[in-house]
Coordinates of C-alpha atoms in Angstrom, one line a residue:
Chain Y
X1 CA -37.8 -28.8 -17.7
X2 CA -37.6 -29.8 -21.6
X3 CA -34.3 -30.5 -23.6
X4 CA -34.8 -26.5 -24.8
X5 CA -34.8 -25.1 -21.5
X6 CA -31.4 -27.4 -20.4
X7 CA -29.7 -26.5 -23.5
X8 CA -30.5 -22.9 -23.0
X9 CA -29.4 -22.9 -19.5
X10 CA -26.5 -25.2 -19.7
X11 CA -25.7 -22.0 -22.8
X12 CA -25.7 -19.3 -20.3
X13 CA -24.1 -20.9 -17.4
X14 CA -21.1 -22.1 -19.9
X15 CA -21.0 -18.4 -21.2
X16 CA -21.2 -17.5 -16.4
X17 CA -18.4 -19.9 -16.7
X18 CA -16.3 -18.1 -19.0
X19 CA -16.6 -15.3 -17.4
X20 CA -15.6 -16.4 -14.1
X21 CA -12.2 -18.6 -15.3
X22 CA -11.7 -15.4 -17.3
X23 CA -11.8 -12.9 -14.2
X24 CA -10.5 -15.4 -11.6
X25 CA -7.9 -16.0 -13.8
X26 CA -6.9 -12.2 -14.2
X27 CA -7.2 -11.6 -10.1
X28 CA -5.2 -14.6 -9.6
X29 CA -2.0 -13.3 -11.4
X30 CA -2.8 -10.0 -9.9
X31 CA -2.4 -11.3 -6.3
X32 CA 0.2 -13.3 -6.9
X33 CA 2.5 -11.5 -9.6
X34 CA 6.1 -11.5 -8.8
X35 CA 7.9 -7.9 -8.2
X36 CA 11.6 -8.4 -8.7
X37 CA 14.2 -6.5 -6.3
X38 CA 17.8 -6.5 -6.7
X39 CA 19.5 -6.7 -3.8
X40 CA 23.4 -5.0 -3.4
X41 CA 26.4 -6.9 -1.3
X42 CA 25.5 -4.9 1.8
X43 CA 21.3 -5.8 1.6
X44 CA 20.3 -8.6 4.1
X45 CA 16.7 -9.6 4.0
X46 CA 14.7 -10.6 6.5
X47 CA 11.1 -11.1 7.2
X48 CA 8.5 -9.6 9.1
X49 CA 7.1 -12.8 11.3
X50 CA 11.0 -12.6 12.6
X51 CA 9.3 -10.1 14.9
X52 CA 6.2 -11.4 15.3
X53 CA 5.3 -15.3 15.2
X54 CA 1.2 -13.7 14.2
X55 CA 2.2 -12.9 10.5
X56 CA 4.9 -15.3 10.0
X57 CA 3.6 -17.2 6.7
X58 CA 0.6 -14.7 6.3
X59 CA 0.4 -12.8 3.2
X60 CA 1.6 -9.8 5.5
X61 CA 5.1 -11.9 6.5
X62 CA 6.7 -9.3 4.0
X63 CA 10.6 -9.0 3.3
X64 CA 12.4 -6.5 5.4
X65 CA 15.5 -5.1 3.9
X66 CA 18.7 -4.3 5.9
X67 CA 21.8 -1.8 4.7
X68 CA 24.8 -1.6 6.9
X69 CA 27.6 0.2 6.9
X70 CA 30.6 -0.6 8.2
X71 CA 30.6 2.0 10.8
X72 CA 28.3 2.3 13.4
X73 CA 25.6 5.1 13.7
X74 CA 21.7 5.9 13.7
X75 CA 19.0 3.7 12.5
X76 CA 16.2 4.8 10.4
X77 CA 13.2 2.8 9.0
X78 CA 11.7 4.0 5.5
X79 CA 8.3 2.5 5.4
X80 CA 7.3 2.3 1.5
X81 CA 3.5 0.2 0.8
X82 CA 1.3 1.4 3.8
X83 CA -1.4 2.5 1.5
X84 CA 0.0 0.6 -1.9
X85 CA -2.9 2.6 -4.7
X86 CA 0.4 5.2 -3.5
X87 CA 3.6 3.7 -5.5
X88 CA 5.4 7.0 -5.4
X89 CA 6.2 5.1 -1.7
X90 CA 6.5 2.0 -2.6
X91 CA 8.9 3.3 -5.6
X92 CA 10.9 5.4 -3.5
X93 CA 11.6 2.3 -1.1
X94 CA 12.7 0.2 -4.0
X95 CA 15.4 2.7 -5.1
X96 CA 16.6 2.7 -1.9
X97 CA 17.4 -0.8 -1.7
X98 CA 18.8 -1.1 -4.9
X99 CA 21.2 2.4 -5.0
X100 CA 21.7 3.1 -1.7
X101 CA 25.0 2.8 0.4
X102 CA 25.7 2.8 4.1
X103 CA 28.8 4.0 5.0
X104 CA 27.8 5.1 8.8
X105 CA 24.7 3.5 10.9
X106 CA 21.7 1.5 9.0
X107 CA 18.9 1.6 6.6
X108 CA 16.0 -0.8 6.9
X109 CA 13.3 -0.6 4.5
X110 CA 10.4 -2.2 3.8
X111 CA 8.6 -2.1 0.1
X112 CA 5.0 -3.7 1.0
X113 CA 4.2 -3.1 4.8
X114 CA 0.4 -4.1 3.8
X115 CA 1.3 -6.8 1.4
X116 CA -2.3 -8.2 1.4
X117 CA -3.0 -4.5 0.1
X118 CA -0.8 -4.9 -2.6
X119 CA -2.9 -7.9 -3.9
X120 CA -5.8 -6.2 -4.6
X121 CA -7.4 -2.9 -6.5
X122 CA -10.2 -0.9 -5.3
X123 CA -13.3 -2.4 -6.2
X124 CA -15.2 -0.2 -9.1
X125 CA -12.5 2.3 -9.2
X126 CA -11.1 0.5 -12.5
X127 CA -7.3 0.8 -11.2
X128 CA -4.8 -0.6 -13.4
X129 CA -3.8 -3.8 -12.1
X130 CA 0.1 -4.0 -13.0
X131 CA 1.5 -0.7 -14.1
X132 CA 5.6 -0.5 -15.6
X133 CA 7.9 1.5 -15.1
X134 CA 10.2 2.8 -18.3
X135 CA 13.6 1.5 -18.1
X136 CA 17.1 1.1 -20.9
X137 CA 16.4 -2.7 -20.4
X138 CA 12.8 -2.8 -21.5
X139 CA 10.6 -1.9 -18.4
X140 CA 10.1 -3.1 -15.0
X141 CA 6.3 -3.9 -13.6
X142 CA 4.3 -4.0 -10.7
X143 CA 1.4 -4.5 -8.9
X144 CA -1.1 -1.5 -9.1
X145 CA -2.8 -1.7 -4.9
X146 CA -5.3 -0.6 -2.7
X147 CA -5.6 1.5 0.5
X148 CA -6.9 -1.1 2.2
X149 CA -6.1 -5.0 3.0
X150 CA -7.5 -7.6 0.6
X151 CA -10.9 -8.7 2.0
X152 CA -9.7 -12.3 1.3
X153 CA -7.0 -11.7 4.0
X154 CA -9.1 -9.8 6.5
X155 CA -13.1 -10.2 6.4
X156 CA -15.9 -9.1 7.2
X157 CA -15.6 -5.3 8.3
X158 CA -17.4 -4.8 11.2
X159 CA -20.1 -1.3 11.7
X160 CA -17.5 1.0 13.5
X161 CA -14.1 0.1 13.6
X162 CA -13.0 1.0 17.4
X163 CA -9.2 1.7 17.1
X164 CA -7.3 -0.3 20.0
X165 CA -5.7 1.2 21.9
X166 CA -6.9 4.4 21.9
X167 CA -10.9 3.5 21.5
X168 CA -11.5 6.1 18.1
X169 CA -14.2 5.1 16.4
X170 CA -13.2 5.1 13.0
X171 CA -14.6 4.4 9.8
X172 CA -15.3 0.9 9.3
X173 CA -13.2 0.2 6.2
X174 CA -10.4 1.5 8.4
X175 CA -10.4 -1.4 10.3
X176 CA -8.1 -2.9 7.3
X177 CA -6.1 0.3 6.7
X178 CA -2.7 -0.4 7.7
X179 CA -2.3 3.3 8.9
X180 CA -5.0 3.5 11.2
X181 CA -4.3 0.4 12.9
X182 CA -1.2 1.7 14.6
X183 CA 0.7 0.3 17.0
X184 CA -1.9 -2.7 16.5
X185 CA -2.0 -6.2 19.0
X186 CA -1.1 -9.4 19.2
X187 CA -4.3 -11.1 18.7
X188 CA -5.8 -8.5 16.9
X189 CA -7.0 -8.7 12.7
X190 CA -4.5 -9.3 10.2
X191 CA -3.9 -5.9 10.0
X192 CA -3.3 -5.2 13.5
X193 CA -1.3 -7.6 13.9
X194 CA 1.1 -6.8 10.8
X195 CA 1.7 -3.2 12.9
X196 CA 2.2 -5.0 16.3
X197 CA 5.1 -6.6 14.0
X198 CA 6.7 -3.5 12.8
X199 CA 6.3 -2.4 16.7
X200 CA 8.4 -5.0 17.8
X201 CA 10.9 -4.8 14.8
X202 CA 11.5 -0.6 15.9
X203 CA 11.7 -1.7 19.1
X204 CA 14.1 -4.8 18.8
X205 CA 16.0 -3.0 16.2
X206 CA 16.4 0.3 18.6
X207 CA 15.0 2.6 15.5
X208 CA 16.0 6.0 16.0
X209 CA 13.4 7.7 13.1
X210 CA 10.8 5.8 11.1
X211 CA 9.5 7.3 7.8
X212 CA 6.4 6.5 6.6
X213 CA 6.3 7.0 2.8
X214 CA 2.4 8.4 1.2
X215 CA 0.9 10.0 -1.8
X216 CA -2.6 12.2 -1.3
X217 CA -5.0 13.7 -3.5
X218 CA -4.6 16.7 -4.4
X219 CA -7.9 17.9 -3.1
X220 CA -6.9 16.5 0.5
X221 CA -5.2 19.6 2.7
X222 CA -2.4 17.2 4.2
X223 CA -0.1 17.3 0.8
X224 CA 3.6 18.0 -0.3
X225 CA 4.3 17.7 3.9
X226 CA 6.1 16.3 6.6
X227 CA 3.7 15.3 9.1
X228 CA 5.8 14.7 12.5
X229 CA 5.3 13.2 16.2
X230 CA 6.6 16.1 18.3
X231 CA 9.7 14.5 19.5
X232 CA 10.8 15.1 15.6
X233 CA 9.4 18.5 15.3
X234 CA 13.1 20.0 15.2
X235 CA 14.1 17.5 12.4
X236 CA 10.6 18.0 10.0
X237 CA 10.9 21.4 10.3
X238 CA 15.0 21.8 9.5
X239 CA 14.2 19.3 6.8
X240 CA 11.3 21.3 5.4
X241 CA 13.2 24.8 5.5
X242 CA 16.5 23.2 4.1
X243 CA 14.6 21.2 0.8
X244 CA 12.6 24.8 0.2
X245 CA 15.6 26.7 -0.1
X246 CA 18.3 24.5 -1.6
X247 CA 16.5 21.6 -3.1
X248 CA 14.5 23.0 -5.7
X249 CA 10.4 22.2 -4.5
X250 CA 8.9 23.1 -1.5
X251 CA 7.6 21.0 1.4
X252 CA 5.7 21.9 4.4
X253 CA 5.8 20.9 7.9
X254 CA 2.4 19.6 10.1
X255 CA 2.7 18.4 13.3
X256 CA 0.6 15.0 13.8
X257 CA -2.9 15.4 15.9
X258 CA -2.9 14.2 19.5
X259 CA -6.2 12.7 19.4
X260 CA -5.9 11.0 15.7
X261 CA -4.7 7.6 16.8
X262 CA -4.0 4.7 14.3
X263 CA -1.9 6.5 12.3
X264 CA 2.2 6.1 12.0
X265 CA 3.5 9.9 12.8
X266 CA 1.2 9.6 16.1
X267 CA 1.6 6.0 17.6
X268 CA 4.8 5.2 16.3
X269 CA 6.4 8.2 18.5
X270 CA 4.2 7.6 21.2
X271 CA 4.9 3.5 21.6
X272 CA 8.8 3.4 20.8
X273 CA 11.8 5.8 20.8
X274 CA 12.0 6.4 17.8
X275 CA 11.0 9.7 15.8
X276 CA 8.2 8.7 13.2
X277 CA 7.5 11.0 10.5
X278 CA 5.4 10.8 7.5
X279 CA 5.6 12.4 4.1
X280 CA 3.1 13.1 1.5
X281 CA 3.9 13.8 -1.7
X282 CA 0.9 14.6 -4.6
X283 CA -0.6 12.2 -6.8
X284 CA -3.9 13.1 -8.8
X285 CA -4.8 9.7 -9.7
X286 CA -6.7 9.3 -6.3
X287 CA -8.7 12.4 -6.5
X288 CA -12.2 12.9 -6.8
X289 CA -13.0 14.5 -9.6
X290 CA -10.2 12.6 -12.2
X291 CA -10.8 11.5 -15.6
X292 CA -10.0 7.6 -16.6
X293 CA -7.5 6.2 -13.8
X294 CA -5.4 4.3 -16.7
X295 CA -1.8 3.6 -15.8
X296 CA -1.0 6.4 -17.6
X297 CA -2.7 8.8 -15.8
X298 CA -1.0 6.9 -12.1
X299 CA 2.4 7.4 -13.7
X300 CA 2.4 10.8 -15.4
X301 CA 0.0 12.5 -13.3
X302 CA -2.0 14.3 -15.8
X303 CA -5.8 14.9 -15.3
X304 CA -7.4 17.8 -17.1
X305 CA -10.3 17.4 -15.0
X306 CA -7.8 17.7 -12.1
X307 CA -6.3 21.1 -13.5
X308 CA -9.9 22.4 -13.8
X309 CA -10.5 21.6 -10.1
X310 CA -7.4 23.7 -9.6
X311 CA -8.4 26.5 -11.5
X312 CA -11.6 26.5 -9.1
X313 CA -9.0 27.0 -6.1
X314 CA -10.2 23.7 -4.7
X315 CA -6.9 22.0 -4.7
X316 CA -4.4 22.4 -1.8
X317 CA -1.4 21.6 -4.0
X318 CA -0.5 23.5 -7.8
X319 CA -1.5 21.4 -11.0
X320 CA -0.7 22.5 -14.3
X321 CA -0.6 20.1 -17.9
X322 CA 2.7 19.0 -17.3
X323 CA 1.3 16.8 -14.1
X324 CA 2.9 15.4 -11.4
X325 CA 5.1 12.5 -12.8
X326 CA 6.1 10.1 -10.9
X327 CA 9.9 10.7 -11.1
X328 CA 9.1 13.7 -9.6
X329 CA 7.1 12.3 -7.2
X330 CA 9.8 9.6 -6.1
X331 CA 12.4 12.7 -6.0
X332 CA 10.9 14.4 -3.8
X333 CA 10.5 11.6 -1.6
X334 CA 14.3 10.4 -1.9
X335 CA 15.3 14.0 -1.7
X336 CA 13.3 14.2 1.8
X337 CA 14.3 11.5 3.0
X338 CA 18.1 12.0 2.5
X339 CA 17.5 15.7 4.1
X340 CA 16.1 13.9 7.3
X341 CA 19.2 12.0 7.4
X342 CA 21.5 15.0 6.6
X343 CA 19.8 17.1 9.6
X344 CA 19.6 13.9 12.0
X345 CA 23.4 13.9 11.4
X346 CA 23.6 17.7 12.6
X347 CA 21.5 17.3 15.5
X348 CA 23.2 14.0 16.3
X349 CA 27.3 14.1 15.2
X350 CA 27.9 11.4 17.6
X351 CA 25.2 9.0 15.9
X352 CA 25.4 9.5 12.3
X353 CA 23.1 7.8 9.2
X354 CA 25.9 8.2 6.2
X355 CA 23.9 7.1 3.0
X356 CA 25.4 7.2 -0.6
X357 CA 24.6 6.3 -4.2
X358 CA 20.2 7.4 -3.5
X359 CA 19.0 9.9 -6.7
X360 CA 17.7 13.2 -5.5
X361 CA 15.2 15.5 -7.2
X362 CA 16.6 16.8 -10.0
X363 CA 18.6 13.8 -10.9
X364 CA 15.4 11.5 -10.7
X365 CA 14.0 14.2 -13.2
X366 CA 16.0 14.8 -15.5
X367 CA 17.0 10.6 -15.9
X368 CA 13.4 9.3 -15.2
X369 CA 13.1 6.6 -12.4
X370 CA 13.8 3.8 -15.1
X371 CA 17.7 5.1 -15.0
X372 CA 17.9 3.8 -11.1
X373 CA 16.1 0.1 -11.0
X374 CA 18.3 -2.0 -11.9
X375 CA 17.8 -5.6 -14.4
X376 CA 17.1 -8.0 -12.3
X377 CA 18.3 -10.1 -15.6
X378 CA 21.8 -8.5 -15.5
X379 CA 22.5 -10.0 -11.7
X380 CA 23.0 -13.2 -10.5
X381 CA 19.9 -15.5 -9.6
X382 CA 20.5 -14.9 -5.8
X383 CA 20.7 -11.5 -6.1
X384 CA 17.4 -10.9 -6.4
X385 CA 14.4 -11.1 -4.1
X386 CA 10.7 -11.4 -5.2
X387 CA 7.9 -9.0 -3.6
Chain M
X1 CA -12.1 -11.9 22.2
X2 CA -11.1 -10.8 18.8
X3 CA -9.0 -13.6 18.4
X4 CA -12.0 -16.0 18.9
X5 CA -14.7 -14.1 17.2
X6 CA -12.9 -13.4 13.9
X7 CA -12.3 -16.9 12.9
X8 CA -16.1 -17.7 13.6
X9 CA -17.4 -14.3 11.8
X10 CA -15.4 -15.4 9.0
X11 CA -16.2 -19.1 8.7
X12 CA -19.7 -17.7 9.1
X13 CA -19.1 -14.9 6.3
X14 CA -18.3 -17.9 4.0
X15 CA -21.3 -20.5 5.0
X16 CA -23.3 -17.6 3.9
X17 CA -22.2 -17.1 0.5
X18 CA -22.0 -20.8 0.2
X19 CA -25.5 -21.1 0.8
X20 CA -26.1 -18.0 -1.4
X21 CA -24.5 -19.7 -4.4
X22 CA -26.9 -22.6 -3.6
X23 CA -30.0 -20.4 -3.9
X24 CA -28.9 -18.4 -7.1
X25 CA -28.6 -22.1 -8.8
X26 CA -31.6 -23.1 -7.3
X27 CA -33.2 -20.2 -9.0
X28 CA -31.7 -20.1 -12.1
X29 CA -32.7 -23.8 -13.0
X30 CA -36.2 -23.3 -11.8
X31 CA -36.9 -20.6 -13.8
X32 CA -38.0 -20.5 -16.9
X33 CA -37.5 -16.9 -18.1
X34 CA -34.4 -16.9 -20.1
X35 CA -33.5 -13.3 -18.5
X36 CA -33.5 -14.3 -15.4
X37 CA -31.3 -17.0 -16.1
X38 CA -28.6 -14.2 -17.2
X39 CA -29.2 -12.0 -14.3
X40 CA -28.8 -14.8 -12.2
X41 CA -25.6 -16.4 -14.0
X42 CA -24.4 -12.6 -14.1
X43 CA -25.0 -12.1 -9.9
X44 CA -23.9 -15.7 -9.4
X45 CA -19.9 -14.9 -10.4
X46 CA -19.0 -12.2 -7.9
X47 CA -20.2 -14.7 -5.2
X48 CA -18.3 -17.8 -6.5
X49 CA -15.3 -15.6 -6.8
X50 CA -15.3 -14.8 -3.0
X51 CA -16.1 -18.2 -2.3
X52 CA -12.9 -19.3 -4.2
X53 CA -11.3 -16.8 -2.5
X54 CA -10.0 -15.4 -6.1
X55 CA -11.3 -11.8 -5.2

């Protein structure tokens, strides 16, 4: 090797170099960028290896929210970050915590139940890495994620991923899907082991109904639903019937497969007392045949390639130019989720779940979401809580 | 069993792009075609950013 041939080489691997610090750099703050939550007088945090020693200091050891009221009543779980490339849920859980207000029973919620998901976008789908949210104060950000755990958390996948307990075979990716790793084990992967955690918290906790916040495509025939364990069939379906009529949008009802194990609405039911539902609303950003996935697209919900699809009947949920935005994704989310608790509290006068202070529907529509997260500037420095 | 096997898939998983990296270097300062001393910088950086554990 001459002097050419090392300055040429030593010229490209600087330029390699570059390149590298550049990107590493970039995924770096990615994984480990700093959501802000403010928390109220009534919101306790705790964390998830409280339950579980497996996860305690993991990337998965996420916070878990608590809102008591003063009287007792019913416990429900709103699960917001199972599949994070999803933020309607994510979003929905974070207005929660900082608007809502227990009078009667208590709200836990959790904003990143796959954390490690959070950390990470899906690999040549050119996601957005931070996306913010509009607000009167300047604008609030956070991490764009993934369906799946970060492979730096969890790795390698294996051929089939065989679910435990129910012996599925599943797609192999699955095996770090948070929501088909339900109701996981102790010395499991990463990700089983974060749901063996949330197990023991519903149990410990006595959880009466767990909801299990998700967006879908709108190509994918389980959309703008309430999918429901049987024991919650009465509650979904109440739900569902009252939001159609009264609230404005419409929502329908499916009942959760018998033999589709891994998933929230099925184990969840079927390893605790409690009632676990799940509820999808749309988001066009994850299907198929989109255009660019820019932020914009994730928070307005606009795709004209979408609204083509639609115009060749292969969508399962309607799409016109005005999109699906994600204040109206949220509402219908918040607005579901206060309908659960308002029919739990007919079914169950003796036990009820009084929450205040949450933005329905048409409120979250006609404000925008940015009117209901609050500056984490304006609060004191204990007051908030980083994600 | 999972508990033991993971860990030792994983350390495994790692050796191997370790001694990946080694190869790609190997190559690219052997060579003397200045293209394939792009390519291989250019294949190189996904593999050092998993052994960093950046991505």
């Amino acid at each position: 090797m001459n002097r050419k041939d090392i300055i040429r080489k030593s010229l490209i691997g600087f330029v390699g170099l570059v390149v590298l610090v550049v990107a590493g750099i970039r995924f770096y703050q990615h994984r480990h960028f700093k959501e802000q939550v403010v928390i109220g007088d009534q919101v306790k945090v705790k964390k998830l290896g409280n339950y579980f020693d497996g996860v305690k200091g993991t990337f998965n050891d996420c916070n878990i929210y608590f809102i008591e009221g003063t009287e007792p009543g019913a416990t429900m779980m709103i699960l917001g970050g199972s599949h994070p490339e999803e933020p309607a849920g994510r979003l929905t859980a974070l207005v929660m915590v900082e608007n809502a207000r227990i009078t009667k029973g208590r709200l836990i919620v959790v904003l990143s139940a796959n954390r490690s998901a959070t950390s990470v976008t899906r690999p040549s789908a050119a996601y957005p890495q931070l996306f913010t949210i509009p607000t009167a104060w300047g604008g609030q950000q956070f991490r764009m994620g993934d369906r799946w755990s970060n492979p730096l958390d969890q790795w390698p996948d294996p051929e089939v991923y065989i679910h435990y307990p129910g012996k599925q075979n599943l797609a192999y990716m699955d095996i770090r899907n948070l929501n088909r790793a339900w109701p996981g084990r102790a010395n499991g992967t990463l990700t089983e082991k974060t749901t063996f955690a949330f197990m023991n918290l519903i149990k410990q906790e006595k959880v009466d109904v767990v909801i299990d916040l998700h967006e879908a495509e709108l190509q994918y025939p389980v959309i703008n639903t309430i999918v429901t364990h049987e024991k919650g069939q009465d509650l979904a379906t109440m739900a569902s019937m009252t939001l159609t009529d009264f609230e404005g949008f419409s929502i329908g009802t499916e009942f959760s497969p018998k033999n589709l194990h891994g998933l929230s609405h099925r184990e969840i039911g079927d390893y605790s007392d409690a009632i676990s539902l799940l509820l999808e609303a749309p988001e066009p950003f994850l299907d198929a045949t989109r255009g660019i996935t820019g932020a914009e697209q994730l928070l307005e919900g606009k795709d004209a390639f979408v609204v083509k699809a639609g115009k060749h009947g292969l969508l399962y949920a309607p799409i016109d130019d005005k999109g699906w935005p994600i204040a109206t994704r949220v509402g219908r989310h918040t607005s579901t989720v206060l309908q659960i608790m308002q029919s739990w509290n007919e079914f169950h006068p003796e036990k009820e779940l009084v929450c205040e202070g949450v933005p329905k529907y048409t409120e979250l529509i006609a404000k925008g979401l940015g009117a209901f997260l609050i500056d984490p500037g304006s609060v004191a420095k204990g007051k908030v809580v980083f994600e | 069993m999972n508990a033991i096997f993971t860990p030792i898939i994983t350390t495994l998983y790692y050796a191997l792009i370790a001694f990946i990296v080694v190869l790609i270097i190997y190559n690219m300062i052997k060579t003397r075609d200045w293209k394939k001393e792009i390519v291989y910088v250019i294949i190189l950086i996904p593999f050092l950013l998993r052994l960093f554990m950046l991505k």
